[in-house]
PDB file of C-alpha atoms in Angstrom:
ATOM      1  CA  UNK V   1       0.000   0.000   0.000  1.00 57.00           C
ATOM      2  CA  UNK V   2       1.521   2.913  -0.957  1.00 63.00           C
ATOM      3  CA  UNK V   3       0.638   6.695   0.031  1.00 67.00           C
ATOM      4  CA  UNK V   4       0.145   9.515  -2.613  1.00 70.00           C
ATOM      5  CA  UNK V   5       0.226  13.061  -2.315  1.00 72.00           C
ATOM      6  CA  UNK V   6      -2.455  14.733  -2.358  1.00 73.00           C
ATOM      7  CA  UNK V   7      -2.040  16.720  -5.699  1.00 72.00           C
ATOM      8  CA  UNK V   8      -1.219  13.180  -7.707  1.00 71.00           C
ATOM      9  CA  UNK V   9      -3.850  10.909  -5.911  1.00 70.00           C
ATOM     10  CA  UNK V  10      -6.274  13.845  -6.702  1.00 70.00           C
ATOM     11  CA  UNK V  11      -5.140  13.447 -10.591  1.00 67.00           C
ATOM     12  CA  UNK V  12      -5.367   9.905 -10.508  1.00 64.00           C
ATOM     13  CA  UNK V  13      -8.715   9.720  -9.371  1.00 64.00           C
ATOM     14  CA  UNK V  14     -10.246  12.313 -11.529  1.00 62.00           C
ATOM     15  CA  UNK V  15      -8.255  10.162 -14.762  1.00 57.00           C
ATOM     16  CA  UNK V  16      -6.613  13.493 -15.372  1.00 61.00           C
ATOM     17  CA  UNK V  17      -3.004  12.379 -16.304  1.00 61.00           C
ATOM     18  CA  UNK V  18      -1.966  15.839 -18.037  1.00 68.00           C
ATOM     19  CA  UNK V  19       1.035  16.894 -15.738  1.00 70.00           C
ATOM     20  CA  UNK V  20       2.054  13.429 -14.664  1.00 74.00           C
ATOM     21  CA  UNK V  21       5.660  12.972 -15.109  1.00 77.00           C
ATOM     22  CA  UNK V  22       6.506   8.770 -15.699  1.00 82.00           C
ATOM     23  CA  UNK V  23      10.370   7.613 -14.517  1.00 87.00           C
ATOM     24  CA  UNK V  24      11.525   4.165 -15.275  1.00 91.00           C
ATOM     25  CA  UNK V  25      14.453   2.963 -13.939  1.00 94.00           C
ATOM     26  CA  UNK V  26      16.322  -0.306 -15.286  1.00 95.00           C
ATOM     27  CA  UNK V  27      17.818  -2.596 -13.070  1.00 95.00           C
ATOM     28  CA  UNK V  28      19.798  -5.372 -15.211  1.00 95.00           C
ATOM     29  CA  UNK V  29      20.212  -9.364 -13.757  1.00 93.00           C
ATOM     30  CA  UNK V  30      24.254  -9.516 -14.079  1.00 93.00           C
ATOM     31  CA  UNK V  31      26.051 -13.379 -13.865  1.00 93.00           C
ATOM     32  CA  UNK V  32      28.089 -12.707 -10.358  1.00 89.00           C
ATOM     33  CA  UNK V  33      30.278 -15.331 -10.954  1.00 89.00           C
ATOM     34  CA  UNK V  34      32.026 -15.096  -7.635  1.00 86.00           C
ATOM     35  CA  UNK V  35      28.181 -16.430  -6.123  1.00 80.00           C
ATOM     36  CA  UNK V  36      26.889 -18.526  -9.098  1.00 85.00           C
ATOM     37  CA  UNK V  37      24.115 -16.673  -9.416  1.00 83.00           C
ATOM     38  CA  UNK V  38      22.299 -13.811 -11.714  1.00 87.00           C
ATOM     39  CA  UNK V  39      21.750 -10.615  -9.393  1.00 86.00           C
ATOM     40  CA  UNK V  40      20.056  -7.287  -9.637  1.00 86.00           C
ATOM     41  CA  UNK V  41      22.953  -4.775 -10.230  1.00 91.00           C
ATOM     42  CA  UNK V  42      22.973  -2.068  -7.893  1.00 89.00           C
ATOM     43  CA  UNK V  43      23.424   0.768 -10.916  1.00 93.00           C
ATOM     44  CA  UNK V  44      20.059   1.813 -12.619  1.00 95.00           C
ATOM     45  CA  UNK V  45      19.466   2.454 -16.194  1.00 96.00           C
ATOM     46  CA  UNK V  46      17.720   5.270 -17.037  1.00 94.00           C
ATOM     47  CA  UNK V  47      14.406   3.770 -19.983  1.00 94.00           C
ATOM     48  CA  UNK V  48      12.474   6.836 -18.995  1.00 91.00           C
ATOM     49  CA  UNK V  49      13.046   8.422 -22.690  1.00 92.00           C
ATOM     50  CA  UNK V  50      12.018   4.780 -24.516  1.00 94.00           C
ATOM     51  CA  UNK V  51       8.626   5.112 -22.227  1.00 89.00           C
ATOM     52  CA  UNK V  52       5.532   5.030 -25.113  1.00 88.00           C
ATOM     53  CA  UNK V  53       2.811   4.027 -22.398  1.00 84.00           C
ATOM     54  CA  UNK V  54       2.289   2.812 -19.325  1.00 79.00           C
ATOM     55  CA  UNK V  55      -0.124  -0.044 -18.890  1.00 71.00           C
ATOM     56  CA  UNK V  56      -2.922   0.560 -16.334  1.00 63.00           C
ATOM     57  CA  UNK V  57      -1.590  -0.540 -13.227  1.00 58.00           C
ATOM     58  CA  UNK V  58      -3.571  -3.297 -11.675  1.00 48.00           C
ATOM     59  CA  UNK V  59      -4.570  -1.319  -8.730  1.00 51.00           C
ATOM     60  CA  UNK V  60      -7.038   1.001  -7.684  1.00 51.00           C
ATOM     61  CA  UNK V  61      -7.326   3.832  -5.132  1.00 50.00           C
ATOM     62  CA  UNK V  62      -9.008   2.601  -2.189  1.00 50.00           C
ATOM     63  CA  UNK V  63     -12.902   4.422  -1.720  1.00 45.00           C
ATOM     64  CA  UNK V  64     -12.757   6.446   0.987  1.00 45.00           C
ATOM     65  CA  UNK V  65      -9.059   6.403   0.732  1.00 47.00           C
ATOM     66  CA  UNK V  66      -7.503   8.801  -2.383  1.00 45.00           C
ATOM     67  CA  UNK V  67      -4.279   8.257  -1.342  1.00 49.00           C
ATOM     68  CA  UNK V  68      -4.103   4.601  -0.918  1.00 51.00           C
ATOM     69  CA  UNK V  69      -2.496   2.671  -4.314  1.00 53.00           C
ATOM     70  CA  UNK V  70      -2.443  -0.751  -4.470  1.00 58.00           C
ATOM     71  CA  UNK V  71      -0.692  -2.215  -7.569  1.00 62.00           C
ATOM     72  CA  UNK V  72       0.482  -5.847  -8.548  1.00 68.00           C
ATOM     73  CA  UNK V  73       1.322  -6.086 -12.464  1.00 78.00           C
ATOM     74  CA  UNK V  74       1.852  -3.267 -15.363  1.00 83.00           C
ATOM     75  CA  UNK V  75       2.653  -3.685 -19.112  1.00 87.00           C
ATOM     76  CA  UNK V  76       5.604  -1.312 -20.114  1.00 89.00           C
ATOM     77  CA  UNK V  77       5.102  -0.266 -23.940  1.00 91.00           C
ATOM     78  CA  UNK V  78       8.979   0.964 -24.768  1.00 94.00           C
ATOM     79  CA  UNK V  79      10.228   2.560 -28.561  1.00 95.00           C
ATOM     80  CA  UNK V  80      13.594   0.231 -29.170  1.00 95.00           C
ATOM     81  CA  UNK V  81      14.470   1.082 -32.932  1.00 95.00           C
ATOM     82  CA  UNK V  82      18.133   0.301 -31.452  1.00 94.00           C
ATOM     83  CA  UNK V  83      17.124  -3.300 -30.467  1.00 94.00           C
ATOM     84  CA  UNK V  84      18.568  -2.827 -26.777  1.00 96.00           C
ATOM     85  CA  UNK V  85      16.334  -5.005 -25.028  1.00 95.00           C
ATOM     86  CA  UNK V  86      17.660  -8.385 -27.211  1.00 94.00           C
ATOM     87  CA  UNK V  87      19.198 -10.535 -25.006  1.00 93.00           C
ATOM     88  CA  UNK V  88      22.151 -11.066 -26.374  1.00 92.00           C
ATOM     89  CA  UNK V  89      23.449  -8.686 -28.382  1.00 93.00           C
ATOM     90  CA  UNK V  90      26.306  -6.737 -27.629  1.00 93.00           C
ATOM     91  CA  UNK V  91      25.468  -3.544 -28.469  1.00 94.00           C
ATOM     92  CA  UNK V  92      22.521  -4.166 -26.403  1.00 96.00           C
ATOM     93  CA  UNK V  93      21.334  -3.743 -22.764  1.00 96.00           C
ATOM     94  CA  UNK V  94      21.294  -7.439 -22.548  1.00 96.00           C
ATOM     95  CA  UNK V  95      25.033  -8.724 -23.742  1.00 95.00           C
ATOM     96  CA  UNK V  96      26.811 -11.947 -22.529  1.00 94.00           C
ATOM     97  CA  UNK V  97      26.439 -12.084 -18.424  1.00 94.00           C
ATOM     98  CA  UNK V  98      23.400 -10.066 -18.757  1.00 95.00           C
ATOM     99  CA  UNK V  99      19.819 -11.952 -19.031  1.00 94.00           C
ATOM    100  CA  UNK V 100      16.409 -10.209 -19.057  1.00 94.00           C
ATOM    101  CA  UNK V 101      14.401 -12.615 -16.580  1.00 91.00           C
ATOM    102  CA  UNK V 102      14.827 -11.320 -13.267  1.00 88.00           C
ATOM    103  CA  UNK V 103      15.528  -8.201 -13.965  1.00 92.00           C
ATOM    104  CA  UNK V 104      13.863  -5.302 -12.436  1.00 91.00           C
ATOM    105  CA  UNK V 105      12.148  -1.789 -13.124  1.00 92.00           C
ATOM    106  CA  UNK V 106      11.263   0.629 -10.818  1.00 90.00           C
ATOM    107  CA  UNK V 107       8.599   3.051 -11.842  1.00 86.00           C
ATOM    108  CA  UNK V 108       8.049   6.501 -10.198  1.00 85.00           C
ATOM    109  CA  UNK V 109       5.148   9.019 -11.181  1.00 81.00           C
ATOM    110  CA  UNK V 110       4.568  12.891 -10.219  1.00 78.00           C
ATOM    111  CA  UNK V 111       4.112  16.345 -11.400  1.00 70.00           C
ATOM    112  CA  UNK V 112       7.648  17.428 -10.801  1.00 69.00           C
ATOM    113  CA  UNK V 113      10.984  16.201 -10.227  1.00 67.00           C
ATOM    114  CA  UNK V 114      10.826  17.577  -6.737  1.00 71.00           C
ATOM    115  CA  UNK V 115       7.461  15.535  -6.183  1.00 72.00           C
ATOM    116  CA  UNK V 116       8.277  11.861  -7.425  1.00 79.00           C
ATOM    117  CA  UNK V 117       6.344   8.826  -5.803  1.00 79.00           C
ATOM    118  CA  UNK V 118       7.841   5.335  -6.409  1.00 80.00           C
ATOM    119  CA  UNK V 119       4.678   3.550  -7.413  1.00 78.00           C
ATOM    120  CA  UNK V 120       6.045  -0.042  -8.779  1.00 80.00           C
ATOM    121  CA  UNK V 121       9.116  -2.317  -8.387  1.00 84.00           C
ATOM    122  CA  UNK V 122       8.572  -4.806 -10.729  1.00 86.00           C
ATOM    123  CA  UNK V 123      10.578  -8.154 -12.091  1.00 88.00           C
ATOM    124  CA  UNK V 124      10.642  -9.264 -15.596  1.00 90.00           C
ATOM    125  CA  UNK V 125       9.729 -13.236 -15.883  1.00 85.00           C
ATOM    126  CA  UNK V 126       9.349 -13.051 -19.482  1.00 87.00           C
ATOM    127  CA  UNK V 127      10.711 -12.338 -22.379  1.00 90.00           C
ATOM    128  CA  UNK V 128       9.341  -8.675 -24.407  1.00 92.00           C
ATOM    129  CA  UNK V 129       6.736  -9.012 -26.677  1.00 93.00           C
ATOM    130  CA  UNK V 130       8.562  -7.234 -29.768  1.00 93.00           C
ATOM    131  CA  UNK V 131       6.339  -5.265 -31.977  1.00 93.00           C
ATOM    132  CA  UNK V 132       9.138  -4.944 -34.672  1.00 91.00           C
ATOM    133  CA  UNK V 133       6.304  -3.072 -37.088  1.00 92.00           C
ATOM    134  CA  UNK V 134       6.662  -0.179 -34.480  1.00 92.00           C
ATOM    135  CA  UNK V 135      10.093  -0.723 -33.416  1.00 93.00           C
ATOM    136  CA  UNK V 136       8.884  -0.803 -29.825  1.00 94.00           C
ATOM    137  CA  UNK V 137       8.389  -3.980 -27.193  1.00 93.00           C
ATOM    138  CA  UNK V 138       5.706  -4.915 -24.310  1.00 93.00           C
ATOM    139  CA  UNK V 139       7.502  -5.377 -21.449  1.00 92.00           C
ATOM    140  CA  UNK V 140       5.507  -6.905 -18.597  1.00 89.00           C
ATOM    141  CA  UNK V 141       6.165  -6.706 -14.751  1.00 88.00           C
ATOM    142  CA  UNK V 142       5.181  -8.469 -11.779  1.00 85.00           C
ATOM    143  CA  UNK V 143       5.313  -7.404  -8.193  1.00 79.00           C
ATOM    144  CA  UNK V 144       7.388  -8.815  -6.078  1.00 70.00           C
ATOM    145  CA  UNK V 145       4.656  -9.920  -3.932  1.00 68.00           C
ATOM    146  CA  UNK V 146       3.125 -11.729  -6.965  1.00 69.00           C
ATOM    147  CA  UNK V 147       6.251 -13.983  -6.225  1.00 67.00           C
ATOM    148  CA  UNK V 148       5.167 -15.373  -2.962  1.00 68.00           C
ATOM    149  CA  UNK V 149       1.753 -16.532  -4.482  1.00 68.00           C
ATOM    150  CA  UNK V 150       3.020 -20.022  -6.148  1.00 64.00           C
ATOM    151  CA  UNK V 151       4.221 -20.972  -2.891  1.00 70.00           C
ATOM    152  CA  UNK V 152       3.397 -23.996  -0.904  1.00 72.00           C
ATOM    153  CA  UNK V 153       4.162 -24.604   2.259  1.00 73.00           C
ATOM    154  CA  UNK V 154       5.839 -28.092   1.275  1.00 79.00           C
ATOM    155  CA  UNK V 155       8.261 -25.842  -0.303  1.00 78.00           C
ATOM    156  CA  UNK V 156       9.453 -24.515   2.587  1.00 79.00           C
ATOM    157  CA  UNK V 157      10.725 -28.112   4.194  1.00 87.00           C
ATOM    158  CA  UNK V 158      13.525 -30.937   4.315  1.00 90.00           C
ATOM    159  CA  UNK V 159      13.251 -33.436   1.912  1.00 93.00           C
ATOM    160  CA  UNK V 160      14.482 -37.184   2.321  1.00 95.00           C
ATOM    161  CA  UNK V 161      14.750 -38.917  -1.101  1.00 95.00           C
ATOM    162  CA  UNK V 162      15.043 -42.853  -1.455  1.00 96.00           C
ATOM    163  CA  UNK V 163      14.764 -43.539   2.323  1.00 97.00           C
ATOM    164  CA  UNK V 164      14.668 -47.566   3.151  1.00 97.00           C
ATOM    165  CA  UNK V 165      11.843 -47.167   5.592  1.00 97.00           C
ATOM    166  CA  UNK V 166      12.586 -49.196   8.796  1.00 96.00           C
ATOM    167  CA  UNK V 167       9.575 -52.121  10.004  1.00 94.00           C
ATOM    168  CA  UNK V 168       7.895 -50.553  12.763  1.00 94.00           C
ATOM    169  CA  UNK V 169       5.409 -53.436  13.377  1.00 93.00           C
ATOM    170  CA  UNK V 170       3.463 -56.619  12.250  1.00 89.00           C
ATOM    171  CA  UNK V 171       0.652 -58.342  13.574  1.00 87.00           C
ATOM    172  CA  UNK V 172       0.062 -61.623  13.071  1.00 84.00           C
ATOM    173  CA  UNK V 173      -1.448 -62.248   9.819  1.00 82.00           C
ATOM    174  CA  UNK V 174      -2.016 -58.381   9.397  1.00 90.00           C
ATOM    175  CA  UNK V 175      -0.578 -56.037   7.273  1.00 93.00           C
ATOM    176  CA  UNK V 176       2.859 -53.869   8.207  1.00 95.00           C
ATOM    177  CA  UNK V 177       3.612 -50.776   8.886  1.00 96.00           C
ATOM    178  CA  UNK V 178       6.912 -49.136   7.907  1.00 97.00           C
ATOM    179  CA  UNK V 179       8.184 -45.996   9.720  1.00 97.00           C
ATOM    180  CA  UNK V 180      10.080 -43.009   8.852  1.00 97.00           C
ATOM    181  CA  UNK V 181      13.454 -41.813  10.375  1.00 96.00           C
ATOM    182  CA  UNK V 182      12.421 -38.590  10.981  1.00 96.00           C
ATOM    183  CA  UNK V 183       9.176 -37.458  13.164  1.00 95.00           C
ATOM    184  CA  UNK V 184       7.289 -34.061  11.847  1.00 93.00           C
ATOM    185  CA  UNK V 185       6.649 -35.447   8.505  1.00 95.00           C
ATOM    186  CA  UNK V 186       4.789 -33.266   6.195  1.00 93.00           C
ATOM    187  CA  UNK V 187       4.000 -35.461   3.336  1.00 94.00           C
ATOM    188  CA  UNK V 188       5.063 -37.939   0.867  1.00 96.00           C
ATOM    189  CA  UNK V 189       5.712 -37.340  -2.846  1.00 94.00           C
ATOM    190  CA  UNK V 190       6.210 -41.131  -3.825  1.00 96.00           C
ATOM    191  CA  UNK V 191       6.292 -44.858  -1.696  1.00 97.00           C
ATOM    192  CA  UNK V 192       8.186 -47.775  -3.765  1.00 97.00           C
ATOM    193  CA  UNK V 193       8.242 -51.353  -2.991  1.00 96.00           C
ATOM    194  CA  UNK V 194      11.860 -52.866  -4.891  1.00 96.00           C
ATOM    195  CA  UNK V 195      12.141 -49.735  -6.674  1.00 95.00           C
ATOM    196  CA  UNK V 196       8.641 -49.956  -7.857  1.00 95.00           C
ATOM    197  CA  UNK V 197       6.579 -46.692  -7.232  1.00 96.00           C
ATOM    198  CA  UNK V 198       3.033 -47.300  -5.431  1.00 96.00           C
ATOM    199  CA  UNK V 199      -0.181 -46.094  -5.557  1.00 95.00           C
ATOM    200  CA  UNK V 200      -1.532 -44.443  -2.372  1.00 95.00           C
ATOM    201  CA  UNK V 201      -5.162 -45.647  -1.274  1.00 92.00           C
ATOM    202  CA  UNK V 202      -4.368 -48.963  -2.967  1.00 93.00           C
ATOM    203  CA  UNK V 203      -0.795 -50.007  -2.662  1.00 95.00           C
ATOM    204  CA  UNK V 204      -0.385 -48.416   0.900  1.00 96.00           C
ATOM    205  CA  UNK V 205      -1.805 -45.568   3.458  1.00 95.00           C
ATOM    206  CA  UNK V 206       0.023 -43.747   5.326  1.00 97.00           C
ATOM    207  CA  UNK V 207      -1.113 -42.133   8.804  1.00 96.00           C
ATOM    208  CA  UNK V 208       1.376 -40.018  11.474  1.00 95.00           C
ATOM    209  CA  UNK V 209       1.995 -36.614   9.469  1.00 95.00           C
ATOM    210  CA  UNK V 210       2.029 -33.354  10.809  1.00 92.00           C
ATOM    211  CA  UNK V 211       2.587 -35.013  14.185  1.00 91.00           C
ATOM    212  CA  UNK V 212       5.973 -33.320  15.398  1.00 89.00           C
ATOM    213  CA  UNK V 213       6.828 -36.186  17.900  1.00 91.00           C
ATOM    214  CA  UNK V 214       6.746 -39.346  15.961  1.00 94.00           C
ATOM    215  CA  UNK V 215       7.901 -40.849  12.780  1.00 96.00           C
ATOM    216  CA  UNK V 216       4.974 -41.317   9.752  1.00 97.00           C
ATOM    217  CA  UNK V 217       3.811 -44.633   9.152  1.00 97.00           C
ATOM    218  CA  UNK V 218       3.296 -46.399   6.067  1.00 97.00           C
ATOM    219  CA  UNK V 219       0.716 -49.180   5.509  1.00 96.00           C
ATOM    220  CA  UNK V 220       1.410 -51.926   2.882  1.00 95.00           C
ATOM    221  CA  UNK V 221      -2.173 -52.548   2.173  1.00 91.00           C
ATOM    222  CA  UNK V 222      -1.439 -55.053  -1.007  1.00 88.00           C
ATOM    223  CA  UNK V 223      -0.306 -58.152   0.097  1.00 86.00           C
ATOM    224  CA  UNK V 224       1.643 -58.871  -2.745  1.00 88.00           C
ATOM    225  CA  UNK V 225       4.262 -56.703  -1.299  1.00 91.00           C
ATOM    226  CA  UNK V 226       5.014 -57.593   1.601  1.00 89.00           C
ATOM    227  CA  UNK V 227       8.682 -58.741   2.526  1.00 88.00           C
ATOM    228  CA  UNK V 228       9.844 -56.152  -0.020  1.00 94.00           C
ATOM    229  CA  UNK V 229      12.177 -53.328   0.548  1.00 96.00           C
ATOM    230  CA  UNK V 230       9.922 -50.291   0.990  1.00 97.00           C
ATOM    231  CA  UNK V 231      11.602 -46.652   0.230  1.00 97.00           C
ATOM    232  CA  UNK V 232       9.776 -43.201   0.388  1.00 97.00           C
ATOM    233  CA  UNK V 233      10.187 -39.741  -0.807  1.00 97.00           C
ATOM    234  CA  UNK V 234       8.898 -37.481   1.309  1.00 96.00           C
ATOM    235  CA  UNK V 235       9.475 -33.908   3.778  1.00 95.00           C
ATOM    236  CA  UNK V 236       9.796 -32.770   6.830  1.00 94.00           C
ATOM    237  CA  UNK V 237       8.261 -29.572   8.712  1.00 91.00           C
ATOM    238  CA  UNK V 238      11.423 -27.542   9.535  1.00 88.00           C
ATOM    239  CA  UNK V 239      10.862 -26.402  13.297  1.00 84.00           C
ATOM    240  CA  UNK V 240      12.232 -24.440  16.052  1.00 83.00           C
ATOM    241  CA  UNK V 241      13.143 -21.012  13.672  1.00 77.00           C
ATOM    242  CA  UNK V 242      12.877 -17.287  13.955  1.00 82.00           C
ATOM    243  CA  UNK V 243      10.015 -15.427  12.194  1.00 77.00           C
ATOM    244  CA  UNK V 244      12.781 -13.664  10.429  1.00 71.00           C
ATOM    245  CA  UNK V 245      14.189 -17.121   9.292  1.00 77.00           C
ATOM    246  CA  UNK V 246      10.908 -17.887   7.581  1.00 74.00           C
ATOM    247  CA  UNK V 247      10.723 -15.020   5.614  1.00 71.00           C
ATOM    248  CA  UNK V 248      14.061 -15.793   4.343  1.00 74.00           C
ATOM    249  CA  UNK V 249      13.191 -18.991   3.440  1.00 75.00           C
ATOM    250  CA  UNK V 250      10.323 -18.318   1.610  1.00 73.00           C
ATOM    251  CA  UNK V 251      11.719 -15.540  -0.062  1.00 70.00           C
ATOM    252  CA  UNK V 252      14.510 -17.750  -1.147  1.00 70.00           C
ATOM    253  CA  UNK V 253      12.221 -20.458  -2.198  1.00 65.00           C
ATOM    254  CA  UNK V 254      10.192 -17.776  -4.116  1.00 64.00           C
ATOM    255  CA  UNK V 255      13.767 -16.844  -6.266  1.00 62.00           C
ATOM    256  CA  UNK V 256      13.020 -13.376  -4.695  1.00 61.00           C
ATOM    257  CA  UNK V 257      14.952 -10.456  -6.159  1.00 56.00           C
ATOM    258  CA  UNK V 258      17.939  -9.777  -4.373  1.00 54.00           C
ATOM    259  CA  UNK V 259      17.703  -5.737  -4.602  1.00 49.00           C
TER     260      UNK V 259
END
């Protein structure tokens, strides 16, 4: 949520943009080979003068509440006779150790240099839609928030892969129940008998997640399989952590923007 002035929100509302200054700034993903990793580079490109339009942002200003902006996505239109937004050309924005995806745009509005609002900080996770006709692009951003939305909680976890899940008990004539090494068991993404991946519901059930204190338990429901070896693929709640270590989890899980 994000606080106008007065004068701005005012023009906003009334859909009188006449005034309104746009300011784009480019921030490219550079190959930081020292980490392995593409990252936001701390220097800003100035794409204010290849601004065409503006998408509408997908926000609104609150009723009640001029000077309240929400926003989540927003279509750049940008003039690029010179081709600088093709990955991979040198005379480009985009030469080798440079990639588009992941690379962000922050987009201020006013009436006056001396009254700029940031309105946007937005990531690129596509390539531009290249209007070649008009020598300009669609470039689309997403919020950053709009990062957080794909995530499950799953994703967040520890994951065991392949585990030989350890005979926790057989009565006579019944069926067994295997057991997991680890207690606080989230789920399970696959159960195989001899390397042979199950079916849940008729193969096996399992019972015992989301119980911090003890292991999962896997019932082999098909008789067919018992005496096998029985291996699982499956996660772990990760426990005892900081608010703050959360947030960098999921963040990190979410490939969030490291600017």
């Amino acid at each position: 949520m994000i606080k106008l002035p007065s004068k701005l929100a005012a023009k906003l509302k009334s859909n009188d943009l006449r005034g309104i200054t746009p300011i784009a700034y480019l921030y490219r993903n550079k190959w930081d080979a020292e980490a392995g990793i593409f990252k936001a580079e701390e220097k800003f490109i100035d794409i204010s003068p290849m601004l065409v339009k503006c998408g509408a942002l997908s926000g609104k200003l609150e009723e009640g509440e001029i000077s309240e902006y929400t926003t989540s996505n927003v279509t750049l239109t940008l003039s690029d006779p010179k081709n600088l937004f093709v990955e991979g050309a040198p005379e480009s924005y985009f030469p080798a150790g440079y990639q588009i995806y992941g690379s962000q745009v922050e987009l201020y509005m006013g009436t006056g240099p001396d009254n700029m609002t940031q309105l946007f900080t937005g990531v690129i996770r596509s390539l531009p839609n290249f209007k070649p006709e008009k020598y300009q692009l669609d470039l689309v951003l997403v919020s950053k928030l709009e990062l957080l939305k794909d995530i499950e909680a799953k994703d967040f976890s520890d994951k065991y892969t392949g585990e030989v899940l350890a005979l926790d008990h057989q009565e006579d004539g019944e069926n067994p129940f295997y057991r997991t090494a680890h207690t606080g068991v989230g789920g399970f993404s696959a159960v195989y008998a001899d390397g042979i991946r199950l079916a849940e519901g008729v193969d096996y059930k399992i019972t015992g997640v989301n119980t911090l204190s003890s292991p999962a338990l896997v019932e082999l429901s098909n008789k067919v399989l018992h005496g096998q070896t029985i291996t699982a693929d499956y996660y772990i709640w990760k426990r005892n952590l900081q608010i703050h270590e959360i947030v960098d989890g999921l963040l990190e899980v979410a490939n969030w923007p490291s600017q």
